[in-house]
Amino acid sequence: MTKKSDFERVVFQPKTHQGMQRGINKIANAVRPTLGPISRIVAITKTKPHDQTPEMLDRGGIIARRVQQITDRDEDVGAMFIRQLIWRQHEYMGDGTATTAVLFQSIYNHALKFIAAGGNAMIMRRHMETGLRLILEQLESMTIPVEEREMIAQLAESVCFDPELSKVLGEIFDILGVYGQVDIRSGRSREIEREYVSGTIYGDSGYHAKLMINNIESLRPQLENPAIFLSDFEINDPDELVPVVRAAIEAGESGLVVVCRTISEEASGVLMSVSKDPQRFKALAVKTPGIGEINQSAFVEDLAVLTGGRALFQAGGETTQSFKMENFGHSRRVWADKEFFCVIGGSGDPIEIRKHVAMLKGRYEHVDEPDIRELTLTRLGKLMGGSSTLFVGGLSVIDIDAKKDMAEWAIGAVRGALLKGVLPGGGAALLACKPKIDQMVAQAESLDERVAYQVLSRALEEPTRTILTNAGQDPSVVLADLERVGPGFGFDVHQGEITDMAQAGIYDSAGVLLEAVRGAISSAALGITVDVIVHKERQINANRP
């Protein structure tokens, strides 16, 4: 009989900190080489024996996620602790993962040295959290708003290091604004190209049947000033459409767009029969936008606000039999093709649209769940009108895929900067926070307090140290020179010289950096207070994300 003691093990100090520290350092050291414009590559072997080609990565969040489990169980606790922190930064902000990792590692390692010598972890944690508030205040006071196209392009280049792509992104966001939709696709040449589309466009929401096409030349049916029936219905019985069609005809509408999840061939026949004379009446059925019930409900709700209509939902037990003429939405024009459905000039109440957009903006800025943030951002982009398709070209499929991934990363960073502003890049903003923390060191009333602030002061140098090391520079020499020139200056590793980072156009997204600092310091302060590890029976964790 297996005893419970075979499955549980309790670990006490000093082994708790020692084991966690080894695991934390393994993950942080794997991510560290990716920080900075001149970064290194991390090669990860594949799990399938027949695939011998390693995965070559330079994204901290992806690297950390590839580590599923550390053999030593004490180390695994620390590894998974920092792994979760890095992945959350990746999911929430899309960037700043390497900065998060090196800040956390520096704070944790230097704090443990003092704790091992008799320091009080709980007192240190309290003063670290005070220091965090001071650092965040300093960073917020340095934030620069992003407004001009050139500045947007400079920010994009500081992320993707591709001048051509950065210039195009500067143009796109200058035209569309912070919430603009950018659809990234494989290019038709080696160049980077873009196209702009006016109106509210929904992907994966084309027409239901080819037979409804009334413009053979473009394969894109188009209706002028149509009535719009909004739903997430699965329409199988032709009789379900009769009340809707009758209401449109009785209202004197020249066209009808039926938005529904699915429609049977028989039901489609009803729409085709009333479209025999397109000069008098046209009808079209398009797919309900979105994938999944939650997404579809959200998009249909937005369309109702945009067009001034009322949406009907299956979950609410509604049917077409209860449909009323005033439930129709309207717009100046609607077109659809195999993949897209576009509404141009929705007739919704401008005040209600503004209220709806304001509600979504508030949700986007305050919600933490990545999936909800992504959906909310998509809804905002569509409601505010206008979108762009970015065609990324290259020499090969691998090259194109890499550039598309980089473009997506840069778009996320630019969007965050447009919302929150930017800070001097290359670690310069963190270095500028050091004088305030050093002042707290001088004013400290106890040894625990003084060391806590000393640990934070040293950690503020770590991103710059790492960037310099990855670029082949001597951090000690450069940091000494930077201390003499004052705040706002950093080291341009491409030019090999100290410069005013803002004047040089080298920026970090303020939102990304603030979140990295907040996550790293608060998590490290919590981590040093872990005294005991209890290991349960180890299972093969195939579901760990």
GROMACS .gro file of C-alpha atoms in nm, residues 259-537:
model
  279
  259VAL     CA    1  -2.730   3.872  -4.059
  260CYS     CA    2  -2.755   3.517  -3.925
  261ARG     CA    3  -2.529   3.235  -3.809
  262THR     CA    4  -2.647   2.983  -4.069
  263ILE     CA    5  -2.918   2.970  -4.333
  264SER     CA    6  -3.055   2.667  -4.515
  265GLU     CA    7  -3.077   2.641  -4.893
  266GLU     CA    8  -3.454   2.651  -4.870
  267ALA     CA    9  -3.450   2.968  -4.661
  268SER     CA   10  -3.200   3.126  -4.903
  269GLY     CA   11  -3.455   3.061  -5.175
  270VAL     CA   12  -3.692   3.308  -5.008
  271LEU     CA   13  -3.435   3.586  -5.039
  272MET     CA   14  -3.351   3.495  -5.398
  273SER     CA   15  -3.717   3.491  -5.497
  274VAL     CA   16  -3.770   3.849  -5.375
  275SER     CA   17  -3.450   3.960  -5.551
  276LYS     CA   18  -3.566   3.861  -5.902
  277ASP     CA   19  -3.602   4.227  -5.992
  278PRO     CA   20  -3.290   4.388  -5.834
  279GLN     CA   21  -3.398   4.731  -5.958
  280ARG     CA   22  -3.687   4.716  -5.713
  281PHE     CA   23  -3.556   4.501  -5.427
  282LYS     CA   24  -3.230   4.320  -5.337
  283ALA     CA   25  -3.168   4.075  -5.055
  284LEU     CA   26  -2.849   3.931  -4.913
  285ALA     CA   27  -2.765   3.695  -4.627
  286VAL     CA   28  -2.430   3.729  -4.446
  287LYS     CA   29  -2.273   3.532  -4.164
  288THR     CA   30  -2.298   3.661  -3.808
  289PRO     CA   31  -1.952   3.807  -3.731
  290GLY     CA   32  -1.724   3.636  -3.482
  291ILE     CA   33  -1.643   3.285  -3.370
  292GLY     CA   34  -1.824   3.148  -3.067
  293GLU     CA   35  -2.139   3.264  -2.893
  294ILE     CA   36  -1.972   3.536  -2.681
  295ASN     CA   37  -1.788   3.697  -2.972
  296GLN     CA   38  -2.092   3.681  -3.199
  297SER     CA   39  -2.318   3.838  -2.937
  298ALA     CA   40  -2.066   4.119  -2.885
  299PHE     CA   41  -2.030   4.199  -3.255
  300VAL     CA   42  -2.405   4.187  -3.320
  301GLU     CA   43  -2.458   4.421  -3.024
  302ASP     CA   44  -2.206   4.662  -3.177
  303LEU     CA   45  -2.376   4.643  -3.516
  304ALA     CA   46  -2.709   4.724  -3.354
  305VAL     CA   47  -2.564   5.042  -3.200
  306LEU     CA   48  -2.386   5.132  -3.525
  307THR     CA   49  -2.692   5.089  -3.746
  308GLY     CA   50  -2.964   5.197  -3.504
  309GLY     CA   51  -3.131   4.856  -3.500
  310ARG     CA   52  -3.220   4.595  -3.240
  311ALA     CA   53  -3.053   4.255  -3.245
  312LEU     CA   54  -3.233   3.928  -3.177
  313PHE     CA   55  -3.053   3.646  -2.994
  314GLN     CA   56  -3.123   3.274  -2.973
  315ALA     CA   57  -3.013   3.266  -2.607
  316GLY     CA   58  -3.290   3.513  -2.525
  317GLY     CA   59  -3.555   3.285  -2.675
  318GLU     CA   60  -3.639   3.537  -2.945
  319THR     CA   61  -3.770   3.442  -3.291
  320THR     CA   62  -3.844   3.620  -3.618
  321GLN     CA   63  -4.214   3.594  -3.538
  322SER     CA   64  -4.172   3.872  -3.281
  323PHE     CA   65  -3.978   4.094  -3.524
  324LYS     CA   66  -4.101   4.450  -3.575
  325MET     CA   67  -4.028   4.700  -3.848
  326GLU     CA   68  -3.855   4.937  -3.603
  327ASN     CA   69  -3.602   4.663  -3.520
  328PHE     CA   70  -3.426   4.711  -3.855
  329GLY     CA   71  -3.086   4.876  -3.863
  330HIS     CA   72  -2.987   5.092  -4.160
  331SER     CA   73  -2.671   5.207  -4.334
  332ARG     CA   74  -2.570   5.399  -4.644
  333ARG     CA   75  -2.407   5.095  -4.802
  334VAL     CA   76  -2.334   4.728  -4.732
  335TRP     CA   77  -2.105   4.495  -4.928
  336ALA     CA   78  -1.985   4.141  -4.874
  337ASP     CA   79  -1.758   3.884  -5.035
  338LYS     CA   80  -1.645   3.534  -4.942
  339GLU     CA   81  -1.458   3.649  -4.630
  340PHE     CA   82  -1.576   3.996  -4.535
  341PHE     CA   83  -1.890   4.188  -4.450
  342CYS     CA   84  -1.869   4.570  -4.446
  343VAL     CA   85  -2.110   4.837  -4.322
  344ILE     CA   86  -2.049   5.192  -4.444
  345GLY     CA   87  -2.234   5.488  -4.297
  346GLY     CA   88  -2.436   5.325  -4.020
  347SER     CA   89  -2.750   5.518  -3.919
  348GLY     CA   90  -2.714   5.473  -3.545
  349ASP     CA   91  -2.759   5.762  -3.302
  350PRO     CA   92  -2.418   5.941  -3.279
  351ILE     CA   93  -2.465   6.002  -2.905
  352GLU     CA   94  -2.537   5.633  -2.840
  353ILE     CA   95  -2.238   5.532  -3.053
  354ARG     CA   96  -2.009   5.764  -2.852
  355LYS     CA   97  -2.144   5.623  -2.524
  356HIS     CA   98  -2.087   5.268  -2.648
  357VAL     CA   99  -1.732   5.347  -2.761
  358ALA     CA  100  -1.656   5.516  -2.427
  359MET     CA  101  -1.782   5.207  -2.243
  360LEU     CA  102  -1.557   4.980  -2.450
  361LYS     CA  103  -1.255   5.210  -2.401
  362GLY     CA  104  -1.305   5.193  -2.025
  363ARG     CA  105  -1.328   4.816  -2.038
  364TYR     CA  106  -1.013   4.787  -2.249
  365GLU     CA  107  -0.808   5.005  -2.014
  366HIS     CA  108  -0.917   4.835  -1.692
  367VAL     CA  109  -0.976   4.466  -1.766
  368ASP     CA  110  -0.686   4.224  -1.709
  369GLU     CA  111  -0.811   3.917  -1.899
  370PRO     CA  112  -0.614   3.901  -2.229
  371ASP     CA  113  -0.897   3.741  -2.430
  372ILE     CA  114  -1.145   4.008  -2.322
  373ARG     CA  115  -0.893   4.285  -2.392
  374GLU     CA  116  -0.829   4.149  -2.741
  375LEU     CA  117  -1.201   4.120  -2.818
  376THR     CA  118  -1.266   4.470  -2.682
  377LEU     CA  119  -0.984   4.616  -2.890
  378THR     CA  120  -1.123   4.450  -3.203
  379ARG     CA  121  -1.470   4.585  -3.130
  380LEU     CA  122  -1.333   4.937  -3.082
  381GLY     CA  123  -1.137   4.923  -3.406
  382LYS     CA  124  -1.446   4.822  -3.602
  383LEU     CA  125  -1.682   5.070  -3.439
  384MET     CA  126  -1.450   5.366  -3.489
  385GLY     CA  127  -1.437   5.295  -3.861
  386GLY     CA  128  -1.151   5.242  -4.101
  387SER     CA  129  -0.908   4.954  -4.127
  388SER     CA  130  -0.586   4.865  -4.300
  389THR     CA  131  -0.450   4.547  -4.450
  390LEU     CA  132  -0.072   4.515  -4.418
  391PHE     CA  133   0.085   4.289  -4.680
  392VAL     CA  134   0.424   4.164  -4.558
  393GLY     CA  135   0.658   4.036  -4.828
  394GLY     CA  136   0.987   3.851  -4.809
  395LEU     CA  137   1.231   3.613  -4.973
  396SER     CA  138   1.066   3.293  -4.848
  397VAL     CA  139   0.771   3.165  -4.649
  398ILE     CA  140   0.990   3.145  -4.337
  399ASP     CA  141   1.109   3.501  -4.390
  400ILE     CA  142   0.753   3.627  -4.442
  401ASP     CA  143   0.624   3.447  -4.132
  402ALA     CA  144   0.904   3.596  -3.921
  403LYS     CA  145   0.828   3.945  -4.050
  404LYS     CA  146   0.454   3.900  -3.989
  405ASP     CA  147   0.527   3.797  -3.631
  406MET     CA  148   0.752   4.101  -3.587
  407ALA     CA  149   0.485   4.328  -3.739
  408GLU     CA  150   0.225   4.197  -3.495
  409TRP     CA  151   0.464   4.258  -3.205
  410ALA     CA  152   0.538   4.613  -3.324
  411ILE     CA  153   0.167   4.691  -3.371
  412GLY     CA  154   0.097   4.592  -3.011
  413ALA     CA  155   0.382   4.810  -2.883
  414VAL     CA  156   0.274   5.110  -3.092
  415ARG     CA  157  -0.088   5.076  -2.982
  416GLY     CA  158   0.017   5.063  -2.617
  417ALA     CA  159   0.237   5.369  -2.661
  418LEU     CA  160  -0.041   5.566  -2.827
  419LEU     CA  161  -0.261   5.489  -2.527
  420LYS     CA  162  -0.008   5.543  -2.247
  421GLY     CA  163   0.274   5.746  -2.405
  422VAL     CA  164   0.646   5.666  -2.427
  423LEU     CA  165   0.958   5.689  -2.212
  424PRO     CA  166   1.326   5.727  -2.299
  425GLY     CA  167   1.433   5.380  -2.414
  426GLY     CA  168   1.729   5.150  -2.365
  427GLY     CA  169   1.688   5.145  -1.986
  428ALA     CA  170   1.736   5.523  -1.959
  429ALA     CA  171   1.397   5.581  -1.793
  430LEU     CA  172   1.477   5.332  -1.516
  431LEU     CA  173   1.820   5.485  -1.460
  432ALA     CA  174   1.650   5.823  -1.420
  433CYS     CA  175   1.456   5.679  -1.123
  434LYS     CA  176   1.774   5.590  -0.932
  435PRO     CA  177   1.834   5.930  -0.765
  436LYS     CA  178   1.496   5.914  -0.586
  437ILE     CA  179   1.560   5.559  -0.464
  438ASP     CA  180   1.915   5.647  -0.360
  439GLN     CA  181   1.766   5.933  -0.159
  440MET     CA  182   1.548   5.678   0.023
  441VAL     CA  183   1.863   5.474   0.098
  442ALA     CA  184   2.020   5.776   0.265
  443GLN     CA  185   1.704   5.844   0.470
  444ALA     CA  186   1.651   5.482   0.582
  445GLU     CA  187   1.605   5.431   0.956
  446SER     CA  188   1.688   5.060   0.971
  447LEU     CA  189   1.923   4.818   0.800
  448ASP     CA  190   1.635   4.620   0.645
  449GLU     CA  191   1.489   4.937   0.495
  450ARG     CA  192   1.825   5.056   0.362
  451VAL     CA  193   1.904   4.723   0.196
  452ALA     CA  194   1.555   4.704   0.043
  453TYR     CA  195   1.612   5.036  -0.137
  454GLN     CA  196   1.969   4.940  -0.228
  455VAL     CA  197   1.835   4.625  -0.393
  456LEU     CA  198   1.586   4.830  -0.596
  457SER     CA  199   1.853   5.084  -0.693
  458ARG     CA  200   2.076   4.806  -0.822
  459ALA     CA  201   1.785   4.644  -1.009
  460LEU     CA  202   1.711   4.968  -1.196
  461GLU     CA  203   2.051   4.930  -1.364
  462GLU     CA  204   1.992   4.570  -1.469
  463PRO     CA  205   1.806   4.624  -1.800
  464THR     CA  206   2.080   4.863  -1.916
  465ARG     CA  207   2.351   4.620  -1.801
  466THR     CA  208   2.186   4.338  -1.992
  467ILE     CA  209   2.137   4.542  -2.311
  468LEU     CA  210   2.505   4.643  -2.303
  469THR     CA  211   2.625   4.288  -2.235
  470ASN     CA  212   2.414   4.147  -2.520
  471ALA     CA  213   2.562   4.410  -2.752
  472GLY     CA  214   2.920   4.324  -2.650
  473GLN     CA  215   2.981   4.638  -2.440
  474ASP     CA  216   3.133   4.669  -2.091
  475PRO     CA  217   2.842   4.763  -1.859
  476SER     CA  218   3.060   4.894  -1.576
  477VAL     CA  219   3.239   5.146  -1.796
  478VAL     CA  220   2.926   5.267  -1.976
  479LEU     CA  221   2.717   5.297  -1.658
  480ALA     CA  222   2.989   5.509  -1.496
  481ASP     CA  223   2.979   5.742  -1.797
  482LEU     CA  224   2.599   5.755  -1.791
  483GLU     CA  225   2.599   5.851  -1.425
  484ARG     CA  226   2.807   6.157  -1.510
  485VAL     CA  227   2.585   6.285  -1.793
  486GLY     CA  228   2.258   6.272  -1.600
  487PRO     CA  229   1.899   6.147  -1.652
  488GLY     CA  230   1.748   6.084  -1.993
  489PHE     CA  231   2.074   5.966  -2.146
  490GLY     CA  232   2.142   5.610  -2.252
  491PHE     CA  233   2.373   5.411  -2.473
  492ASP     CA  234   2.277   5.372  -2.839
  493VAL     CA  235   2.421   5.027  -2.909
  494HIS     CA  236   2.382   5.070  -3.285
  495GLN     CA  237   2.588   5.389  -3.291
  496GLY     CA  238   2.814   5.286  -3.004
  497GLU     CA  239   2.775   5.615  -2.816
  498ILE     CA  240   2.596   5.782  -2.527
  499THR     CA  241   2.303   5.995  -2.641
  500ASP     CA  242   1.985   6.166  -2.525
  501MET     CA  243   1.748   5.878  -2.596
  502ALA     CA  244   1.435   6.089  -2.656
  503GLN     CA  245   1.616   6.320  -2.898
  504ALA     CA  246   1.757   6.015  -3.077
  505GLY     CA  247   1.405   5.873  -3.114
  506ILE     CA  248   1.480   5.568  -2.896
  507TYR     CA  249   1.169   5.501  -2.691
  508ASP     CA  250   1.002   5.240  -2.474
  509SER     CA  251   0.625   5.209  -2.447
  510ALA     CA  252   0.531   5.362  -2.111
  511GLY     CA  253   0.250   5.113  -2.056
  512VAL     CA  254   0.480   4.818  -2.122
  513LEU     CA  255   0.757   4.946  -1.894
  514LEU     CA  256   0.521   5.043  -1.612
  515GLU     CA  257   0.363   4.697  -1.616
  516ALA     CA  258   0.706   4.526  -1.629
  517VAL     CA  259   0.826   4.725  -1.325
  518ARG     CA  260   0.502   4.669  -1.136
  519GLY     CA  261   0.500   4.295  -1.199
  520ALA     CA  262   0.870   4.237  -1.136
  521ILE     CA  263   0.900   4.429  -0.808
  522SER     CA  264   0.572   4.316  -0.653
  523SER     CA  265   0.634   3.952  -0.749
  524ALA     CA  266   0.995   3.950  -0.627
  525ALA     CA  267   0.887   4.112  -0.299
  526LEU     CA  268   0.630   3.835  -0.258
  527GLY     CA  269   0.876   3.564  -0.362
  528ILE     CA  270   1.131   3.642  -0.090
  529THR     CA  271   0.863   3.580   0.176
  530VAL     CA  272   0.805   3.217   0.071
  531ASP     CA  273   0.928   3.009   0.365
  532VAL     CA  274   0.791   2.660   0.302
  533ILE     CA  275   0.727   2.445  -0.006
  534VAL     CA  276   0.483   2.154   0.010
  535HIS     CA  277   0.518   1.911  -0.281
  536LYS     CA  278   0.215   1.705  -0.376
  537GLU     CA  279   0.219   1.391  -0.588
   0.00000   0.00000   0.00000
